[in-house]
Amino acid sequence: MANLIADYIVVGGGLTGCVVASRLRPDETNNPAAEFFLSGLSLQGDELDYAYTSEPVPTTADRVHRLSAGKALGGGTAINFGGWLRGDAADYDEWAEVAGDKCWSYEGLNLWFVKSENFYDSNADPQEHGFNGSMYVTSIAAAEEGQRKYPLREIVKNAWAELGVSHNVHRKNGASTGVNEMHENCSKKGMRQPSNVVYPLNHVKVFTNTPVYRIIFGDTKKATGVELVDSRKVTARKQVIVSAGSYQTPKILMPSGIGPSADLAKHGIPLVHESPYAGQSLYDHYAIHLAYRLRNPLLGYAFGSAGFSYPAFLKGLPWDWIANQPLPEKILSKNQNKTKPGWEKQNVYEVLTAYVVPGIPGIPIDGSHISTSTMLLLPTSRGKVTIRSSSPTDLPSVQPNYLSTQMDRDALVHAVRTTIKLLTATANLKPIIEGESPPVQEGLEGLTPLIVDTSDEEILERLQRIGEQHQHSGGTAAMGTVVDGEGKVLGVTGLRIVDASIIPVPLGGHLQATMYAMAEQLASMILADS
C-alpha cells in the first residue's frame, strides 16, 4: 500500500470504528470459535485477543493483569459474550452533566438505543426499544423459540426474591435496579453478530494488520492524516476519527503531541496541544468469578453434564439472570467522601449466575459446578494509560489501580457476601449447592471456601488474589476534558474520538449496547458537519 488519500480515516476496526465507517461509507475472522458465544470461552487470551498486560497492581497483590481487547474486525464483538445490558438512567444523566451536553443523558441517548435495536418482542414499549435497527436483540427465555430456559431459572429468581430483590420486568424509564433477565445481541440462529457484519463495510477500504503510529497535523493544528508504524502516510480530506479503544487511543494521541506536556517532553515528543487528562481517569469493571459445587451433578444443572445436552442450551452462554443493586446505607455513610447525591439509589454492583465455569483454575467443566460473576459497576478507583517511549512499536503502559479506594473494597466485599448468601443460604438454592470451591493453582495456596460467616478480610484477600477486569474499560480520553460533546479533540481541529475512552464516568451496565448507541449518535454528528 502506497500513501493514500481518503475523505475520512477511521483508526480502529472495533465496535465503534465499524459503526462509524459503515455510516460514513458513499474480513471477518475465519476462526469458527468466534461464531458462537459459548465457544468464545476459548478466545480469551487467544489469537483474536491483544491480551495487553498491566503494570503490577499493588492493591491486587502486585499481580499483572491480562487486559483483553478484540484483535479482529469487530474488535471486542468478535470475542465477547453478547450481553446486551444498558446502564441505569442515572448513569447517563451523570455522563451528560460531566460532559456538559444533554445529548448523553438517558433521554438524549435513548433515541439511539432504539435506533440500533431490532428487539425480539414486538409488544415491547416503542419508547424503550426499537424494532427496525441493525442489531437483533433477544432475551434468553425467548431465544431458540423459547426453548432456552435453563433448569435453575425459576429457582435462582426465587432465591433473589428471598433476599428482597424482585424481578424488574420492563426496566421502565431506564431503571435497572433488581433482577433483570439477560439479553443478548444473538442472531435468530443463535450466532454472534460482530459489528463489521451487522454494519457492512462495503465501499469502505479496509486495511487489517496496519497499525497507526500517530496523527499528522498541519500548521494550524488541523489533523491532516495519519502516519503508520511502517512510516507510510494516509491523508484525510475531511477528518481523522480514532476508534482504537481505551488503551490504544491514548497511545496514538501522545506520540501525536496531544497529552500531558511533562510525559511528552520525557520522550522528546513535540507538543501540539497540552491535554493533561489524556490517558488519565482509566476505569474498568472489576469482578470475581466464583464456582459453586452442586450436590447432585447428575441432575443436569450445568454445562458438561450429560443432562445438559439439550441443543438450545448450547446456543449461547448458559446464563439467564443478572441482579443490579445499590449499596446499603452503612457502606455509603462510611465512605461519604467518595459518594455523590443519589448514590443510595444507583446500582453499584451486579451479580450474574452462569451454568458454566468460565475458566476458574482447577475447577472442572464437567457439570459439577455452576458459577457467579460479582462485579463492581461504579468504581471510584482510577488508573492511567501512558506511553513507554516514542517508539511506534512499544505497547502502552497500563496501570489500572483496581480496588485502590476503600469505597471499592467495601462495595465488592458486600457484593460478594450477598452472592455467597444467595447461593448457599437461601431456601431455594441451599438444597442444590453444596458449597463454594476455591480455585486451585500454584500461587493460590491457602484459599478456603467462602461461606456466609467468612470475614471481610478473607473476602477482600480473595478479591485481591483472583479478581479480574471485565473488559469494560473507559475514561482515558474523556468528554469534558479531552474531547467535547461531539467527540472532537479539544485544542485541535479535524480530529475526533469515537470509542469507550471518551465515556467520562463508569456505567452500571455492560458497555456493548451503549457503545452502539454512542457510535450511532456521533456518526450522525459527523455527517451533519459534512
Coordinates of C-alpha atoms in Angstrom, one line a residue:
M1 CA 0.0 0.0 0.0
A2 CA 1.5 3.3 -1.1
N3 CA 0.5 6.6 0.6
L4 CA -3.3 7.2 0.2
I5 CA -5.9 9.9 0.3
A6 CA -9.4 9.5 1.7
D7 CA -12.3 11.6 2.9
Y8 CA -12.3 10.1 6.4
I9 CA -9.8 8.0 8.1
V10 CA -11.1 5.7 10.9
V11 CA -8.4 4.4 13.1
G12 CA -9.5 1.1 14.6
G13 CA -11.9 -1.6 13.3
G14 CA -13.6 -2.4 16.6
L15 CA -17.3 -1.9 17.6
T16 CA -17.5 1.8 17.2
G17 CA -15.0 2.0 14.3
C18 CA -17.1 -0.3 12.2
V19 CA -20.3 1.5 13.0
V20 CA -18.8 4.9 12.1
A21 CA -17.1 3.7 9.0
S22 CA -20.3 1.9 7.8
R23 CA -22.4 5.1 8.4
L24 CA -19.8 7.3 6.6
R25 CA -19.3 5.0 3.6
P26 CA -20.6 6.7 0.0
D27 CA -13.0 -9.9 6.7
E28 CA -14.4 -11.1 9.2
T29 CA -12.2 -13.6 11.1
N30 CA -12.1 -17.2 9.9
N31 CA -11.9 -18.6 13.5
P32 CA -15.0 -20.8 13.9
A33 CA -15.0 -20.3 17.6
A34 CA -16.0 -16.7 17.1
E35 CA -19.3 -17.7 15.6
F36 CA -20.9 -18.8 18.9
F37 CA -20.8 -17.2 22.3
L38 CA -20.2 -20.4 24.2
S39 CA -17.2 -21.5 22.2
G40 CA -16.0 -17.9 22.7
L41 CA -14.8 -19.1 26.2
S42 CA -11.7 -20.3 24.3
L43 CA -11.0 -16.9 22.7
Q44 CA -9.9 -15.0 25.8
G45 CA -6.1 -14.7 25.5
D46 CA -6.1 -16.4 22.2
E47 CA -5.2 -15.3 18.6
L48 CA -8.1 -12.8 18.5
D49 CA -7.2 -11.1 21.7
Y50 CA -4.5 -8.4 22.0
A51 CA -4.2 -9.6 25.7
Y52 CA -2.3 -6.5 26.9
T53 CA -0.7 -6.8 30.3
S54 CA -1.0 -4.2 33.0
E55 CA 1.8 -2.9 35.2
P56 CA 1.8 -4.8 38.6
V57 CA -1.1 -3.6 40.7
P58 CA -0.2 -3.1 44.4
T59 CA -3.8 -3.3 45.5
T60 CA -4.4 -6.7 43.9
A61 CA -1.4 -8.5 45.5
D62 CA 1.0 -6.9 42.9
R63 CA -0.5 -9.0 40.1
V64 CA -0.1 -8.3 36.5
H65 CA -3.5 -8.4 34.8
R66 CA -4.3 -9.6 31.3
L67 CA -6.3 -6.9 29.6
S68 CA -8.4 -8.4 26.8
A69 CA -9.2 -6.4 23.6
G70 CA -10.5 -7.9 20.3
K71 CA -7.8 -8.3 17.7
A72 CA -10.1 -8.6 14.6
L73 CA -12.5 -6.6 12.6
G74 CA -15.4 -6.1 15.0
G75 CA -13.0 -5.7 18.0
G76 CA -14.5 -6.9 21.2
T77 CA -17.7 -8.0 19.4
A78 CA -15.6 -10.9 18.0
I79 CA -14.7 -12.3 21.4
N80 CA -17.3 -11.0 23.9
F81 CA -20.2 -13.0 25.4
G82 CA -23.0 -11.0 23.8
G83 CA -24.5 -9.3 26.9
W84 CA -26.9 -6.5 25.8
L85 CA -27.4 -4.5 29.0
R86 CA -27.8 -0.8 29.3
G87 CA -26.7 1.2 32.4
D88 CA -29.2 2.9 34.6
A89 CA -30.7 6.2 33.5
A90 CA -28.9 7.9 36.4
D91 CA -25.5 6.8 34.9
Y92 CA -26.3 8.5 31.6
D93 CA -27.6 11.6 33.3
E94 CA -24.3 11.9 35.1
W95 CA -22.4 11.4 31.9
A96 CA -24.4 14.3 30.4
E97 CA -23.6 16.5 33.4
V98 CA -19.9 15.8 33.3
A99 CA -19.8 16.3 29.5
G100 CA -21.9 19.4 29.7
D101 CA -24.1 18.1 26.9
K102 CA -27.7 16.7 27.3
C103 CA -27.2 14.5 24.2
W104 CA -25.6 12.0 26.6
S105 CA -28.4 11.9 29.1
Y106 CA -30.7 8.9 29.2
E107 CA -33.3 10.9 27.3
G108 CA -30.7 12.0 24.8
L109 CA -29.2 8.6 24.2
N110 CA -32.5 6.7 24.2
L111 CA -33.3 7.6 20.6
W112 CA -30.0 5.9 19.6
F113 CA -30.6 2.9 21.7
V114 CA -33.9 2.5 19.9
K115 CA -32.3 3.1 16.5
S116 CA -29.7 0.4 17.0
E117 CA -32.1 -2.4 18.1
N118 CA -34.2 -5.0 16.3
F119 CA -35.9 -6.1 19.5
Y120 CA -37.4 -9.5 19.7
D121 CA -40.7 -8.6 21.4
S122 CA -42.9 -6.6 19.1
N123 CA -45.2 -5.8 22.1
A124 CA -42.4 -4.0 24.0
D125 CA -42.7 -0.3 24.7
P126 CA -41.6 1.5 21.5
Q127 CA -40.3 4.4 23.6
E128 CA -37.8 1.9 25.2
H129 CA -36.9 -0.5 22.4
G130 CA -36.5 -0.4 18.6
F131 CA -37.8 -2.9 16.1
N132 CA -36.0 -1.8 12.8
G133 CA -32.4 -1.4 13.9
S134 CA -29.4 -3.3 12.8
M135 CA -28.8 -5.4 15.9
Y136 CA -31.1 -8.3 16.7
V137 CA -31.6 -8.5 20.4
T138 CA -33.3 -11.3 22.3
S139 CA -33.9 -12.3 25.9
I140 CA -32.6 -15.7 27.0
A141 CA -36.0 -17.1 27.6
A142 CA -37.2 -16.1 24.1
A143 CA -34.2 -17.4 22.3
E144 CA -34.5 -20.6 20.3
E145 CA -38.3 -20.2 20.1
G146 CA -38.5 -20.3 23.9
Q147 CA -36.6 -23.5 24.3
R148 CA -33.5 -22.0 26.0
K149 CA -34.9 -22.0 29.6
Y150 CA -32.3 -23.4 31.9
P151 CA -33.3 -25.8 34.7
L152 CA -32.4 -23.4 37.5
R153 CA -34.0 -20.4 36.0
E154 CA -37.0 -20.1 38.4
I155 CA -35.0 -21.3 41.4
V156 CA -32.4 -18.6 41.0
K157 CA -35.1 -15.9 40.5
N158 CA -36.9 -17.1 43.6
A159 CA -33.7 -17.1 45.6
W160 CA -33.2 -13.4 44.8
A161 CA -36.8 -12.8 45.9
E162 CA -35.9 -14.3 49.3
L163 CA -33.3 -11.6 49.6
G164 CA -35.8 -8.9 48.8
V165 CA -34.7 -8.4 45.2
S166 CA -37.6 -8.6 42.8
H167 CA -37.8 -9.1 39.1
N168 CA -37.6 -5.8 37.1
V169 CA -39.6 -6.9 34.1
H170 CA -39.8 -3.8 31.9
R171 CA -37.0 -1.5 33.2
K172 CA -39.2 1.5 32.6
N173 CA -37.6 4.8 32.1
G174 CA -34.1 3.3 32.2
A175 CA -34.4 2.0 35.8
S176 CA -32.3 -1.2 36.1
T177 CA -32.4 -2.0 39.8
G178 CA -33.5 -5.5 40.7
V179 CA -33.3 -8.9 38.9
N180 CA -33.1 -8.4 35.2
E181 CA -33.3 -11.1 32.5
M182 CA -30.1 -11.2 30.4
H183 CA -30.5 -10.0 26.9
E184 CA -28.1 -10.9 24.1
N185 CA -27.3 -9.5 20.6
C186 CA -27.5 -13.0 19.3
S187 CA -28.9 -13.7 15.8
K188 CA -32.1 -15.7 15.3
K189 CA -29.8 -18.7 14.6
G190 CA -28.0 -18.3 17.9
M191 CA -24.8 -16.9 16.3
R192 CA -22.6 -14.0 17.1
Q193 CA -23.3 -10.6 15.4
P194 CA -19.9 -8.8 15.0
S195 CA -20.2 -5.1 14.3
N196 CA -18.4 -5.4 10.9
V197 CA -21.1 -7.9 9.8
V198 CA -24.1 -6.1 11.1
Y199 CA -22.8 -2.7 9.9
P200 CA -21.5 -3.7 6.4
L201 CA -18.2 -2.2 5.2
N202 CA -18.8 -2.4 1.5
H203 CA -17.4 0.7 -0.2
V204 CA -15.1 1.1 2.8
K205 CA -11.4 0.5 2.1
V206 CA -10.3 -1.8 5.0
F207 CA -6.7 -2.4 5.9
T208 CA -6.1 -5.0 8.6
N209 CA -2.7 -5.5 10.3
T210 CA -1.9 -1.9 9.5
P211 CA -1.2 -0.2 12.9
V212 CA -1.3 3.6 13.1
Y213 CA 1.6 5.4 14.9
R214 CA 0.4 8.9 15.2
I215 CA -1.8 11.7 13.8
I216 CA -0.3 14.2 11.4
F217 CA -1.1 17.9 12.0
G218 CA -0.8 20.9 9.7
D219 CA 0.4 24.3 10.7
T220 CA -3.0 25.3 12.1
K221 CA -3.3 22.3 14.4
K222 CA -5.6 20.6 11.9
A223 CA -5.4 16.8 11.7
T224 CA -4.5 16.1 8.0
G225 CA -3.9 12.4 8.2
V226 CA -2.1 9.6 10.0
E227 CA 1.4 8.0 9.9
L228 CA 1.5 4.3 10.0
V229 CA 4.0 2.3 12.1
D230 CA 5.8 1.4 8.8
S231 CA 6.2 5.2 8.1
R232 CA 3.7 5.3 5.3
K233 CA 1.1 8.1 5.4
V234 CA -2.6 8.4 4.7
T235 CA -4.2 11.8 4.1
A236 CA -7.7 12.8 5.2
R237 CA -9.7 15.3 3.1
K238 CA -12.2 15.8 5.9
Q239 CA -11.5 14.2 9.3
V240 CA -9.5 11.7 11.2
I241 CA -11.6 9.5 13.6
V242 CA -9.8 7.5 16.2
S243 CA -11.6 4.4 17.4
A244 CA -8.7 2.4 18.9
G245 CA -10.1 1.8 22.4
S246 CA -9.3 2.8 25.9
Y247 CA -5.7 1.5 25.8
Q248 CA -4.6 2.3 22.3
T249 CA -6.3 5.7 21.8
P250 CA -4.0 7.5 24.3
K251 CA -1.1 5.5 22.8
I252 CA -1.9 7.3 19.5
L253 CA -2.7 10.7 20.9
M254 CA 0.6 11.1 22.9
P255 CA 3.1 10.4 20.1
S256 CA 1.0 12.8 18.0
G257 CA 1.8 15.6 20.5
I258 CA -1.5 15.6 22.5
G259 CA -1.2 14.7 26.1
P260 CA 0.5 15.8 29.4
S261 CA 3.4 18.0 28.4
A262 CA 5.7 16.5 31.0
D263 CA 5.1 13.0 29.7
L264 CA 5.7 14.1 26.1
A265 CA 8.9 16.0 27.0
K266 CA 10.3 13.0 28.7
H267 CA 10.2 11.1 25.4
G268 CA 11.2 14.1 23.2
I269 CA 7.8 14.4 21.6
P270 CA 7.0 18.0 20.3
L271 CA 3.8 19.3 22.0
V272 CA 0.9 20.1 19.7
H273 CA -1.7 20.7 22.4
E274 CA -1.4 20.3 26.2
S275 CA -4.0 17.8 27.2
P276 CA -3.3 16.9 30.8
Y277 CA -6.1 14.4 31.1
A278 CA -5.2 12.3 28.1
G279 CA -4.6 8.8 29.3
Q280 CA -5.9 9.6 32.8
S281 CA -9.1 8.6 34.6
L282 CA -9.0 4.9 33.4
Y283 CA -11.8 2.8 35.0
D284 CA -13.0 -0.7 34.5
H285 CA -15.5 -3.1 35.9
Y286 CA -13.6 -5.3 38.4
A287 CA -15.1 -8.7 39.1
I288 CA -14.7 -12.0 40.8
H289 CA -15.8 -15.4 39.4
L290 CA -16.8 -18.0 42.0
A291 CA -17.6 -21.7 41.4
Y292 CA -20.3 -23.5 43.4
R293 CA -20.3 -27.2 43.8
L294 CA -23.6 -29.0 43.0
R295 CA -24.9 -31.6 45.5
N296 CA -26.0 -33.8 42.6
P297 CA -24.2 -33.1 39.3
L298 CA -26.3 -35.8 37.6
L299 CA -29.4 -33.6 37.6
G300 CA -28.2 -31.7 34.6
Y301 CA -28.0 -28.2 36.0
A302 CA -24.6 -27.2 34.4
F303 CA -22.7 -27.4 31.2
G304 CA -20.7 -30.5 31.0
S305 CA -23.3 -32.8 32.5
A306 CA -24.9 -35.4 30.3
G307 CA -28.3 -34.0 31.2
F308 CA -27.3 -30.5 29.9
S309 CA -27.1 -31.5 26.3
Y310 CA -30.4 -30.1 25.1
P311 CA -29.4 -28.3 21.8
A312 CA -31.0 -25.0 22.7
F313 CA -28.9 -24.7 25.9
L314 CA -25.7 -24.6 23.8
K315 CA -26.7 -21.7 21.6
G316 CA -25.2 -19.1 23.9
L317 CA -23.5 -18.6 27.2
P318 CA -25.6 -20.5 29.7
W319 CA -27.0 -17.7 31.9
D320 CA -30.3 -16.0 32.5
W321 CA -30.5 -13.6 35.4
I322 CA -28.4 -10.6 36.4
A323 CA -29.1 -8.6 39.6
N324 CA -28.2 -4.9 39.9
Q325 CA -28.1 -3.5 43.4
P326 CA -27.3 -0.2 45.3
L327 CA -25.2 -0.3 48.5
P328 CA -26.7 -0.3 52.0
E329 CA -26.6 2.9 54.0
K330 CA -23.9 1.7 56.3
I331 CA -21.3 1.5 53.5
L332 CA -22.4 4.8 51.9
S333 CA -22.2 6.7 55.2
K334 CA -18.7 5.1 55.9
N335 CA -17.5 6.4 52.5
Q336 CA -19.3 9.8 52.4
N337 CA -16.2 11.5 50.8
K338 CA -16.5 9.1 47.7
T339 CA -20.3 9.2 47.2
K340 CA -22.4 11.6 45.4
P341 CA -26.1 12.7 45.9
G342 CA -28.4 9.9 44.7
W343 CA -25.9 7.1 45.2
E344 CA -28.3 5.4 47.6
K345 CA -30.4 4.6 44.5
Q346 CA -27.7 3.9 42.0
N347 CA -26.6 0.3 41.1
V348 CA -23.1 -0.1 42.3
Y349 CA -22.7 -3.8 41.7
E350 CA -24.2 -6.7 39.8
V351 CA -24.4 -10.5 40.4
L352 CA -24.7 -12.8 37.4
T353 CA -25.4 -16.5 37.6
A354 CA -24.0 -18.8 34.9
Y355 CA -24.4 -22.6 34.4
V356 CA -20.8 -23.0 33.2
V357 CA -17.5 -22.3 34.9
P358 CA -15.6 -19.6 33.0
G359 CA -12.1 -20.9 33.3
I360 CA -11.6 -20.8 37.0
P361 CA -8.3 -22.6 37.7
G362 CA -8.7 -26.1 38.9
I363 CA -12.4 -26.3 38.6
P364 CA -13.6 -28.9 36.0
I365 CA -16.1 -28.1 33.3
D366 CA -17.9 -31.4 33.8
G367 CA -21.4 -30.4 35.1
S368 CA -20.3 -30.4 38.7
H369 CA -20.3 -26.6 39.3
I370 CA -22.3 -23.5 38.4
S371 CA -20.7 -20.1 38.8
T372 CA -21.3 -16.4 39.5
S373 CA -19.7 -13.2 38.4
T374 CA -19.9 -10.4 41.0
M375 CA -18.9 -7.1 39.5
L376 CA -18.3 -3.6 40.7
L377 CA -20.3 -1.3 38.3
L378 CA -19.4 2.1 39.6
P379 CA -15.7 2.0 40.7
T380 CA -14.2 5.1 42.3
S381 CA -10.7 3.9 41.7
R382 CA -8.9 5.4 38.7
G383 CA -5.9 4.4 36.7
K384 CA -3.9 5.7 33.8
V385 CA -2.6 4.8 30.3
T386 CA 0.7 6.3 29.1
I387 CA 3.5 5.6 26.6
R388 CA 6.7 3.8 27.5
S389 CA 8.7 5.6 24.8
S390 CA 8.4 7.4 21.5
S391 CA 8.8 4.1 19.7
P392 CA 5.8 3.2 17.5
T393 CA 6.0 -0.5 18.4
D394 CA 6.0 -0.2 22.2
L395 CA 2.8 -1.3 23.9
P396 CA 1.1 1.2 26.1
S397 CA 1.8 1.2 29.8
V398 CA -1.5 0.5 31.7
Q399 CA -1.8 1.0 35.5
P400 CA -5.5 0.2 36.3
N401 CA -5.3 0.7 40.1
Y402 CA -8.1 -1.7 40.8
L403 CA -9.5 -1.6 44.4
S404 CA -7.4 1.4 45.3
T405 CA -10.2 3.1 47.3
Q406 CA -11.8 2.0 50.5
M407 CA -15.2 2.6 48.8
D408 CA -14.4 0.0 46.1
R409 CA -13.1 -2.6 48.6
D410 CA -16.1 -2.2 50.9
A411 CA -18.6 -2.3 48.0
L412 CA -17.2 -5.5 46.5
V413 CA -16.8 -7.3 49.8
H414 CA -20.5 -6.5 50.5
A415 CA -21.4 -7.7 46.9
V416 CA -19.5 -11.0 47.4
R417 CA -21.1 -11.6 50.7
T418 CA -24.5 -11.1 49.1
T419 CA -23.6 -13.6 46.4
I420 CA -22.5 -16.2 48.9
K421 CA -25.8 -15.8 50.8
L422 CA -27.8 -16.2 47.6
L423 CA -26.1 -19.4 46.6
T424 CA -25.5 -21.1 49.9
A425 CA -28.1 -19.8 52.4
T426 CA -31.4 -19.3 50.6
A427 CA -34.1 -21.9 50.9
N428 CA -34.2 -22.2 47.1
L429 CA -30.5 -22.8 46.4
K430 CA -29.2 -24.3 49.6
P431 CA -30.6 -27.8 48.8
I432 CA -28.8 -27.6 45.4
I433 CA -25.5 -26.1 46.3
E434 CA -23.0 -27.9 48.5
G435 CA -20.6 -25.0 48.8
E436 CA -18.0 -22.7 47.1
S437 CA -14.9 -24.3 45.5
P438 CA -11.8 -22.1 45.7
P439 CA -9.6 -22.1 42.6
V440 CA -6.6 -24.4 42.7
Q441 CA -3.4 -23.2 41.1
E442 CA 0.2 -22.6 42.0
G443 CA 0.4 -19.3 43.9
L444 CA -3.2 -19.6 45.2
E445 CA -2.4 -21.9 48.1
G446 CA -4.2 -21.4 51.4
L447 CA -7.6 -20.3 50.0
T448 CA -10.6 -21.7 51.9
P449 CA -14.2 -22.0 50.8
L450 CA -16.2 -18.8 51.2
I451 CA -19.2 -19.1 53.5
V452 CA -21.7 -16.7 54.9
D453 CA -19.6 -16.2 58.0
T454 CA -16.3 -15.6 56.2
S455 CA -14.7 -12.4 57.5
D456 CA -14.4 -9.3 55.4
E457 CA -10.7 -9.6 55.4
E458 CA -10.8 -13.1 53.9
I459 CA -13.2 -12.0 51.2
L460 CA -11.0 -9.0 50.4
E461 CA -8.0 -11.2 50.1
R462 CA -9.8 -13.4 47.6
L463 CA -10.8 -10.4 45.6
Q464 CA -7.2 -9.2 45.5
R465 CA -5.8 -12.6 44.6
I466 CA -8.2 -13.7 41.9
G467 CA -10.4 -10.8 40.8
E468 CA -10.0 -9.5 37.3
Q469 CA -11.2 -6.8 34.9
H470 CA -14.4 -7.4 32.9
Q471 CA -13.3 -5.7 29.6
H472 CA -15.4 -2.6 30.1
S473 CA -12.6 0.0 30.3
G474 CA -13.1 3.7 29.5
G475 CA -12.4 7.2 30.5
T476 CA -8.9 7.8 29.0
A477 CA -10.0 10.5 26.6
A478 CA -13.0 11.7 28.5
M479 CA -15.7 14.1 27.4
G480 CA -15.3 17.4 29.1
T481 CA -11.5 17.1 29.5
V482 CA -10.0 15.6 26.3
V483 CA -13.0 15.8 23.8
D484 CA -16.1 17.8 23.7
G485 CA -19.7 16.5 23.5
E486 CA -19.3 15.7 19.8
G487 CA -16.1 13.7 20.3
K488 CA -13.9 16.5 18.9
V489 CA -10.5 16.6 20.4
L490 CA -10.1 19.9 22.3
G491 CA -7.3 22.2 21.2
V492 CA -7.1 20.9 17.6
T493 CA -9.4 20.5 14.6
G494 CA -10.2 17.7 12.2
L495 CA -9.8 15.0 14.9
R496 CA -12.5 13.1 16.7
I497 CA -12.5 10.1 19.0
V498 CA -15.3 7.6 18.9
D499 CA -14.8 4.7 21.4
A500 CA -15.2 3.9 25.1
S501 CA -12.3 6.1 26.0
I502 CA -14.5 9.2 25.8
I503 CA -17.2 7.9 28.2
P504 CA -16.3 10.1 31.3
V505 CA -17.9 8.0 34.0
P506 CA -18.4 4.3 34.7
L507 CA -21.8 2.9 33.7
G508 CA -23.9 0.5 35.7
G509 CA -24.2 -2.0 32.8
H510 CA -22.2 -3.8 30.2
L511 CA -20.8 -1.4 27.6
Q512 CA -21.8 -3.0 24.3
A513 CA -25.3 -1.6 23.9
T514 CA -24.2 1.8 25.0
M515 CA -21.3 1.9 22.5
Y516 CA -23.6 1.1 19.6
A517 CA -25.9 3.9 20.6
M518 CA -22.9 6.3 21.2
A519 CA -21.4 5.4 17.8
E520 CA -24.7 6.0 16.0
Q521 CA -25.1 9.4 17.6
L522 CA -21.6 10.5 16.9
A523 CA -21.8 9.2 13.3
S524 CA -24.9 11.4 12.8
M525 CA -23.0 14.4 14.2
I526 CA -20.1 13.8 11.8
L527 CA -22.5 13.5 8.8
A528 CA -24.2 16.7 9.9
D529 CA -20.8 18.5 10.0
S530 CA -20.0 17.4 6.5

